[in-house]
Amino acid sequence: MALTEITQRANNRGGARQTTLFDSLGAAQRRHKRTRKAPGQENAHGENSPPDEAEQAAKRARTRDTAVTDAQPQVTLVTRPFTMLGVHAALRQRQRQALAPHSVAAGARLAALVSPAARAFRVAGDGAGALPLACKYGGAARLALVDEAGFVSVFDTRRGGALAPVQRWRAHDNAVFDIEWCGDGAQAVTASADETCRLWDVERELCLGTFAGHAQTVRAVSWRHGDAHCFASASRDGAIMAWDVRCNRTMAADGARAFRPVNVIARAHPAAAVPRARRPVAGASVTAVRHLRHNPCLLASAGSASEAVRFWDVRMRVASRASALPQPVAASLLPPAARRARGTSSLALDPDATRLYAACNDSAVYVHSALAPARPLARLAAPEFECRSFNVGTAMSPCGRHLAAGSSTGSVVVWELDRFGTNASGRRAVLQGHAKEAGCVAWNPDSTRLELATCGDDGILRVWHEDALLAESASRDPVNRCSWGFSRLACSPPAP
């Protein structure tokens, strides 16, 4: 008799306890032991005996009960054979679920990201198109955007209607590559191609000081966590400079304040050494700098020379000799599969300040330990992610479960992370809304909202928010698919 029939018959009898599939399995095994004596089997005397009449009568009764039961509506129970392979597969599935307990909900939220046409802003500078170079959130509502025309635009992302700047002013006479908000959001510092940094009072659009010392374009800036006075800058001249707004200050005749660096780390990422070279090794461009949180005096930097990340103590003075190279307090080792150095584009620190994510030009994001630098802990890669320039940015969500990265293909890849900071599930969301390279990405620091800002070389700033109904209804309209941004989920085995 089938297990489904035994279960159905037992449950039809009523009672306080319903028979489960395991009870039915035990009853079937016991009945099989009693009835496994086949007709014609030898008896105790060694002779073939005909089937017992009582056994035949019981068999006919079971046949009648089966016919009656088949006439009733049945509930189909799908059973699978109990094998060791199934046990191991179940254990692996339980392990994956333990590593990513919120994977189902997180995947559904990522799939609901949408950017309507009203939440897209085309950047224009002096009447002509200008490429956006960086965007950063300065609170739950304010978003700052800098472009190659030297303008700073501030948006209120909580306002309804079309996305438009609430503030806009010219900060530099050349391109602005980065902007970093101060802790309270009242001030921001900008890094420009005019070889200077400037501190701004955002509300009054007033320059509070100019920081001059670099010899080439300033690529990145980073405030010290919990400190509104100290920040660091990285430049194409290969130097990292530490600044303090409380000292090394001079006052010009017109009242403008100028600052000098309090510490300089020259040739922080040296280029490949030339054998028997008489000249000192030139410093490669420093593309990213990030202050660490567990020690406010430490900062991490990356350059265009290799995928290695170096860690510096800004309190230490480096050697003043021209031929001497500065020695970091720690440095990560190159990835084991790296055949040649390709350089690093950007750095992102997770909310726990324990892991550092480096987007490299070999189209991979390497996970480093911010506490004990060594070889990369993991490698994140996807067919949709390509990093072919030093303008591709990365950003970590405030919840620490999502890592967003721009791509040279125009897509934005959002990896789903587990509690170890890796992409063990292989799931990711691909945001499609830019026609050219998507450079900068930024998450809204409000952990209760899933909001992401992206900008690309197509001159468009997009703000993505979570709305499942809007995304589903708009995706069916062919007109919206040309001007909106949509998200799709993808899954592949994790990178080795």
PDB file of N, CA and C in Angstrom, residues 285-346:
ATOM      1  N   SER A 285      50.415  57.344  -9.706  1.00  0.00           N
ATOM      2  CA  SER A 285      49.252  58.091  -9.253  1.00  0.00           C
ATOM      3  C   SER A 285      48.563  57.365  -8.099  1.00  0.00           C
ATOM      4  N   VAL A 286      48.199  58.123  -7.074  1.00  0.00           N
ATOM      5  CA  VAL A 286      47.409  57.584  -5.962  1.00  0.00           C
ATOM      6  C   VAL A 286      45.939  57.828  -6.296  1.00  0.00           C
ATOM      7  N   THR A 287      45.218  56.769  -6.516  1.00  0.00           N
ATOM      8  CA  THR A 287      43.844  56.878  -7.012  1.00  0.00           C
ATOM      9  C   THR A 287      42.795  56.895  -5.913  1.00  0.00           C
ATOM     10  N   ALA A 288      43.118  56.387  -4.723  1.00  0.00           N
ATOM     11  CA  ALA A 288      42.113  56.313  -3.656  1.00  0.00           C
ATOM     12  C   ALA A 288      42.800  56.408  -2.313  1.00  0.00           C
ATOM     13  N   VAL A 289      42.117  57.008  -1.359  1.00  0.00           N
ATOM     14  CA  VAL A 289      42.585  57.105   0.019  1.00  0.00           C
ATOM     15  C   VAL A 289      41.373  57.004   0.930  1.00  0.00           C
ATOM     16  N   ARG A 290      41.540  56.302   2.052  1.00  0.00           N
ATOM     17  CA  ARG A 290      40.413  56.085   2.958  1.00  0.00           C
ATOM     18  C   ARG A 290      40.932  55.981   4.386  1.00  0.00           C
ATOM     19  N   HIS A 291      40.378  56.790   5.292  1.00  0.00           N
ATOM     20  CA  HIS A 291      40.721  56.694   6.705  1.00  0.00           C
ATOM     21  C   HIS A 291      40.050  55.464   7.314  1.00  0.00           C
ATOM     22  N   LEU A 292      40.775  54.788   8.203  1.00  0.00           N
ATOM     23  CA  LEU A 292      40.234  53.638   8.905  1.00  0.00           C
ATOM     24  C   LEU A 292      39.566  54.085  10.197  1.00  0.00           C
ATOM     25  N   ARG A 293      38.642  53.274  10.687  1.00  0.00           N
ATOM     26  CA  ARG A 293      37.842  53.665  11.846  1.00  0.00           C
ATOM     27  C   ARG A 293      38.371  53.103  13.149  1.00  0.00           C
ATOM     28  N   HIS A 294      38.984  51.930  13.117  1.00  0.00           N
ATOM     29  CA  HIS A 294      39.467  51.358  14.379  1.00  0.00           C
ATOM     30  C   HIS A 294      40.671  52.122  14.910  1.00  0.00           C
ATOM     31  N   ASN A 295      41.373  52.845  14.035  1.00  0.00           N
ATOM     32  CA  ASN A 295      42.487  53.697  14.439  1.00  0.00           C
ATOM     33  C   ASN A 295      42.416  54.953  13.590  1.00  0.00           C
ATOM     34  N   PRO A 296      42.017  56.084  14.145  1.00  0.00           N
ATOM     35  CA  PRO A 296      41.830  57.294  13.327  1.00  0.00           C
ATOM     36  C   PRO A 296      43.118  57.834  12.727  1.00  0.00           C
ATOM     37  N   CYS A 297      44.267  57.376  13.222  1.00  0.00           N
ATOM     38  CA  CYS A 297      45.541  57.854  12.680  1.00  0.00           C
ATOM     39  C   CYS A 297      46.023  57.026  11.497  1.00  0.00           C
ATOM     40  N   LEU A 298      45.321  55.961  11.162  1.00  0.00           N
ATOM     41  CA  LEU A 298      45.696  55.112  10.036  1.00  0.00           C
ATOM     42  C   LEU A 298      44.813  55.409   8.840  1.00  0.00           C
ATOM     43  N   LEU A 299      45.422  55.333   7.661  1.00  0.00           N
ATOM     44  CA  LEU A 299      44.662  55.464   6.420  1.00  0.00           C
ATOM     45  C   LEU A 299      45.175  54.459   5.419  1.00  0.00           C
ATOM     46  N   ALA A 300      44.301  54.049   4.517  1.00  0.00           N
ATOM     47  CA  ALA A 300      44.634  53.099   3.460  1.00  0.00           C
ATOM     48  C   ALA A 300      44.632  53.824   2.136  1.00  0.00           C
ATOM     49  N   SER A 301      45.536  53.428   1.255  1.00  0.00           N
ATOM     50  CA  SER A 301      45.645  54.066  -0.052  1.00  0.00           C
ATOM     51  C   SER A 301      45.875  53.007  -1.111  1.00  0.00           C
ATOM     52  N   ALA A 302      45.508  53.356  -2.332  1.00  0.00           N
ATOM     53  CA  ALA A 302      45.710  52.483  -3.484  1.00  0.00           C
ATOM     54  C   ALA A 302      46.140  53.349  -4.662  1.00  0.00           C
ATOM     55  N   GLY A 303      46.878  52.748  -5.569  1.00  0.00           N
ATOM     56  CA  GLY A 303      47.412  53.506  -6.693  1.00  0.00           C
ATOM     57  C   GLY A 303      47.259  52.796  -8.016  1.00  0.00           C
ATOM     58  N   SER A 304      47.757  53.454  -9.033  1.00  0.00           N
ATOM     59  CA  SER A 304      47.658  52.920 -10.392  1.00  0.00           C
ATOM     60  C   SER A 304      48.774  51.949 -10.724  1.00  0.00           C
ATOM     61  N   ALA A 305      49.703  51.702  -9.782  1.00  0.00           N
ATOM     62  CA  ALA A 305      50.838  50.833 -10.075  1.00  0.00           C
ATOM     63  C   ALA A 305      50.516  49.365  -9.885  1.00  0.00           C
ATOM     64  N   SER A 306      49.683  49.022  -8.880  1.00  0.00           N
ATOM     65  CA  SER A 306      49.403  47.620  -8.595  1.00  0.00           C
ATOM     66  C   SER A 306      48.092  47.519  -7.839  1.00  0.00           C
ATOM     67  N   GLU A 307      47.709  46.257  -7.540  1.00  0.00           N
ATOM     68  CA  GLU A 307      46.487  46.002  -6.788  1.00  0.00           C
ATOM     69  C   GLU A 307      46.724  46.024  -5.286  1.00  0.00           C
ATOM     70  N   ALA A 308      47.945  46.266  -4.844  1.00  0.00           N
ATOM     71  CA  ALA A 308      48.252  46.254  -3.418  1.00  0.00           C
ATOM     72  C   ALA A 308      47.683  47.483  -2.735  1.00  0.00           C
ATOM     73  N   VAL A 309      47.236  47.300  -1.491  1.00  0.00           N
ATOM     74  CA  VAL A 309      46.723  48.379  -0.653  1.00  0.00           C
ATOM     75  C   VAL A 309      47.743  48.626   0.448  1.00  0.00           C
ATOM     76  N   ARG A 310      48.110  49.890   0.658  1.00  0.00           N
ATOM     77  CA  ARG A 310      49.095  50.246   1.669  1.00  0.00           C
ATOM     78  C   ARG A 310      48.417  50.997   2.810  1.00  0.00           C
ATOM     79  N   PHE A 311      48.959  50.793   4.018  1.00  0.00           N
ATOM     80  CA  PHE A 311      48.405  51.404   5.216  1.00  0.00           C
ATOM     81  C   PHE A 311      49.481  52.309   5.824  1.00  0.00           C
ATOM     82  N   TRP A 312      49.059  53.539   6.175  1.00  0.00           N
ATOM     83  CA  TRP A 312      49.992  54.559   6.638  1.00  0.00           C
ATOM     84  C   TRP A 312      49.538  55.116   7.986  1.00  0.00           C
ATOM     85  N   ASP A 313      50.518  55.518   8.780  1.00  0.00           N
ATOM     86  CA  ASP A 313      50.278  56.237  10.015  1.00  0.00           C
ATOM     87  C   ASP A 313      50.645  57.698   9.763  1.00  0.00           C
ATOM     88  N   VAL A 314      49.646  58.565   9.787  1.00  0.00           N
ATOM     89  CA  VAL A 314      49.882  59.965   9.427  1.00  0.00           C
ATOM     90  C   VAL A 314      50.710  60.693  10.478  1.00  0.00           C
ATOM     91  N   ARG A 315      50.945  60.091  11.634  1.00  0.00           N
ATOM     92  CA  ARG A 315      51.760  60.729  12.664  1.00  0.00           C
ATOM     93  C   ARG A 315      53.247  60.545  12.397  1.00  0.00           C
ATOM     94  N   MET A 316      53.610  59.592  11.557  1.00  0.00           N
ATOM     95  CA  MET A 316      55.020  59.290  11.306  1.00  0.00           C
ATOM     96  C   MET A 316      55.552  60.156  10.179  1.00  0.00           C
ATOM     97  N   ARG A 317      56.732  60.662  10.370  1.00  0.00           N
ATOM     98  CA  ARG A 317      57.415  61.430   9.345  1.00  0.00           C
ATOM     99  C   ARG A 317      58.223  60.480   8.468  1.00  0.00           C
ATOM    100  N   VAL A 318      58.132  60.679   7.155  1.00  0.00           N
ATOM    101  CA  VAL A 318      58.847  59.814   6.225  1.00  0.00           C
ATOM    102  C   VAL A 318      60.239  60.371   5.998  1.00  0.00           C
ATOM    103  N   ALA A 319      61.079  59.578   5.358  1.00  0.00           N
ATOM    104  CA  ALA A 319      62.457  59.998   5.104  1.00  0.00           C
ATOM    105  C   ALA A 319      62.469  61.184   4.157  1.00  0.00           C
ATOM    106  N   SER A 320      63.384  62.115   4.419  1.00  0.00           N
ATOM    107  CA  SER A 320      63.463  63.326   3.604  1.00  0.00           C
ATOM    108  C   SER A 320      64.402  63.169   2.422  1.00  0.00           C
ATOM    109  N   ARG A 321      65.207  62.101   2.382  1.00  0.00           N
ATOM    110  CA  ARG A 321      66.121  61.916   1.255  1.00  0.00           C
ATOM    111  C   ARG A 321      65.334  61.621  -0.011  1.00  0.00           C
ATOM    112  N   ALA A 322      65.811  62.165  -1.119  1.00  0.00           N
ATOM    113  CA  ALA A 322      65.091  62.022  -2.387  1.00  0.00           C
ATOM    114  C   ALA A 322      65.090  60.587  -2.877  1.00  0.00           C
ATOM    115  N   SER A 323      66.130  59.835  -2.551  1.00  0.00           N
ATOM    116  CA  SER A 323      66.225  58.458  -3.038  1.00  0.00           C
ATOM    117  C   SER A 323      65.507  57.463  -2.151  1.00  0.00           C
ATOM    118  N   ALA A 324      65.090  57.891  -0.966  1.00  0.00           N
ATOM    119  CA  ALA A 324      64.443  56.974  -0.021  1.00  0.00           C
ATOM    120  C   ALA A 324      62.951  56.913  -0.284  1.00  0.00           C
ATOM    121  N   LEU A 325      62.417  55.697  -0.260  1.00  0.00           N
ATOM    122  CA  LEU A 325      60.990  55.493  -0.446  1.00  0.00           C
ATOM    123  C   LEU A 325      60.312  55.360   0.913  1.00  0.00           C
ATOM    124  N   PRO A 326      59.140  55.903   1.081  1.00  0.00           N
ATOM    125  CA  PRO A 326      58.433  55.789   2.363  1.00  0.00           C
ATOM    126  C   PRO A 326      58.016  54.348   2.609  1.00  0.00           C
ATOM    127  N   GLN A 327      58.046  53.957   3.862  1.00  0.00           N
ATOM    128  CA  GLN A 327      57.691  52.596   4.242  1.00  0.00           C
ATOM    129  C   GLN A 327      56.357  52.610   4.984  1.00  0.00           C
ATOM    130  N   PRO A 328      55.356  51.942   4.463  1.00  0.00           N
ATOM    131  CA  PRO A 328      54.059  51.894   5.165  1.00  0.00           C
ATOM    132  C   PRO A 328      54.140  51.014   6.400  1.00  0.00           C
ATOM    133  N   VAL A 329      53.201  51.187   7.299  1.00  0.00           N
ATOM    134  CA  VAL A 329      53.149  50.342   8.489  1.00  0.00           C
ATOM    135  C   VAL A 329      52.665  48.938   8.147  1.00  0.00           C
ATOM    136  N   ALA A 330      51.933  48.795   7.060  1.00  0.00           N
ATOM    137  CA  ALA A 330      51.461  47.491   6.603  1.00  0.00           C
ATOM    138  C   ALA A 330      51.062  47.619   5.144  1.00  0.00           C
ATOM    139  N   ALA A 331      50.996  46.487   4.485  1.00  0.00           N
ATOM    140  CA  ALA A 331      50.603  46.463   3.068  1.00  0.00           C
ATOM    141  C   ALA A 331      50.032  45.097   2.758  1.00  0.00           C
ATOM    142  N   SER A 332      49.025  45.088   1.924  1.00  0.00           N
ATOM    143  CA  SER A 332      48.443  43.823   1.492  1.00  0.00           C
ATOM    144  C   SER A 332      49.285  43.232   0.374  1.00  0.00           C
ATOM    145  N   LEU A 333      49.261  41.916   0.281  1.00  0.00           N
ATOM    146  CA  LEU A 333      50.000  41.228  -0.762  1.00  0.00           C
ATOM    147  C   LEU A 333      49.182  41.192  -2.033  1.00  0.00           C
ATOM    148  N   LEU A 334      49.879  41.001  -3.139  1.00  0.00           N
ATOM    149  CA  LEU A 334      49.195  40.954  -4.420  1.00  0.00           C
ATOM    150  C   LEU A 334      48.337  39.702  -4.502  1.00  0.00           C
ATOM    151  N   PRO A 335      47.245  39.750  -5.258  1.00  0.00           N
ATOM    152  CA  PRO A 335      46.422  38.551  -5.438  1.00  0.00           C
ATOM    153  C   PRO A 335      47.254  37.412  -6.016  1.00  0.00           C
ATOM    154  N   PRO A 336      47.012  36.176  -5.601  1.00  0.00           N
ATOM    155  CA  PRO A 336      47.843  35.064  -6.080  1.00  0.00           C
ATOM    156  C   PRO A 336      47.726  34.830  -7.576  1.00  0.00           C
ATOM    157  N   ALA A 337      46.602  35.203  -8.192  1.00  0.00           N
ATOM    158  CA  ALA A 337      46.411  34.947  -9.621  1.00  0.00           C
ATOM    159  C   ALA A 337      46.825  36.128 -10.489  1.00  0.00           C
ATOM    160  N   ALA A 338      47.387  37.179  -9.890  1.00  0.00           N
ATOM    161  CA  ALA A 338      47.752  38.366 -10.652  1.00  0.00           C
ATOM    162  C   ALA A 338      49.013  38.099 -11.465  1.00  0.00           C
ATOM    163  N   ARG A 339      48.903  38.195 -12.767  1.00  0.00           N
ATOM    164  CA  ARG A 339      50.056  37.986 -13.638  1.00  0.00           C
ATOM    165  C   ARG A 339      50.873  39.268 -13.792  1.00  0.00           C
ATOM    166  N   ARG A 340      50.197  40.377 -13.829  1.00  0.00           N
ATOM    167  CA  ARG A 340      50.898  41.650 -13.912  1.00  0.00           C
ATOM    168  C   ARG A 340      50.062  42.701 -13.203  1.00  0.00           C
ATOM    169  N   ALA A 341      50.725  43.756 -12.767  1.00  0.00           N
ATOM    170  CA  ALA A 341      50.040  44.805 -12.019  1.00  0.00           C
ATOM    171  C   ALA A 341      49.133  45.605 -12.946  1.00  0.00           C
ATOM    172  N   ARG A 342      47.930  45.862 -12.492  1.00  0.00           N
ATOM    173  CA  ARG A 342      46.965  46.616 -13.290  1.00  0.00           C
ATOM    174  C   ARG A 342      46.473  47.874 -12.597  1.00  0.00           C
ATOM    175  N   GLY A 343      46.620  47.981 -11.316  1.00  0.00           N
ATOM    176  CA  GLY A 343      46.204  49.179 -10.613  1.00  0.00           C
ATOM    177  C   GLY A 343      44.838  49.046  -9.984  1.00  0.00           C
ATOM    178  N   THR A 344      44.570  49.952  -9.039  1.00  0.00           N
ATOM    179  CA  THR A 344      43.321  49.972  -8.288  1.00  0.00           C
ATOM    180  C   THR A 344      42.583  51.260  -8.578  1.00  0.00           C
ATOM    181  N   SER A 345      41.275  51.153  -8.724  1.00  0.00           N
ATOM    182  CA  SER A 345      40.450  52.304  -9.079  1.00  0.00           C
ATOM    183  C   SER A 345      39.868  52.998  -7.852  1.00  0.00           C
ATOM    184  N   SER A 346      39.354  52.249  -6.880  1.00  0.00           N
ATOM    185  CA  SER A 346      38.663  52.862  -5.737  1.00  0.00           C
ATOM    186  C   SER A 346      38.711  51.933  -4.543  1.00  0.00           C
TER     187      SER A 346
END
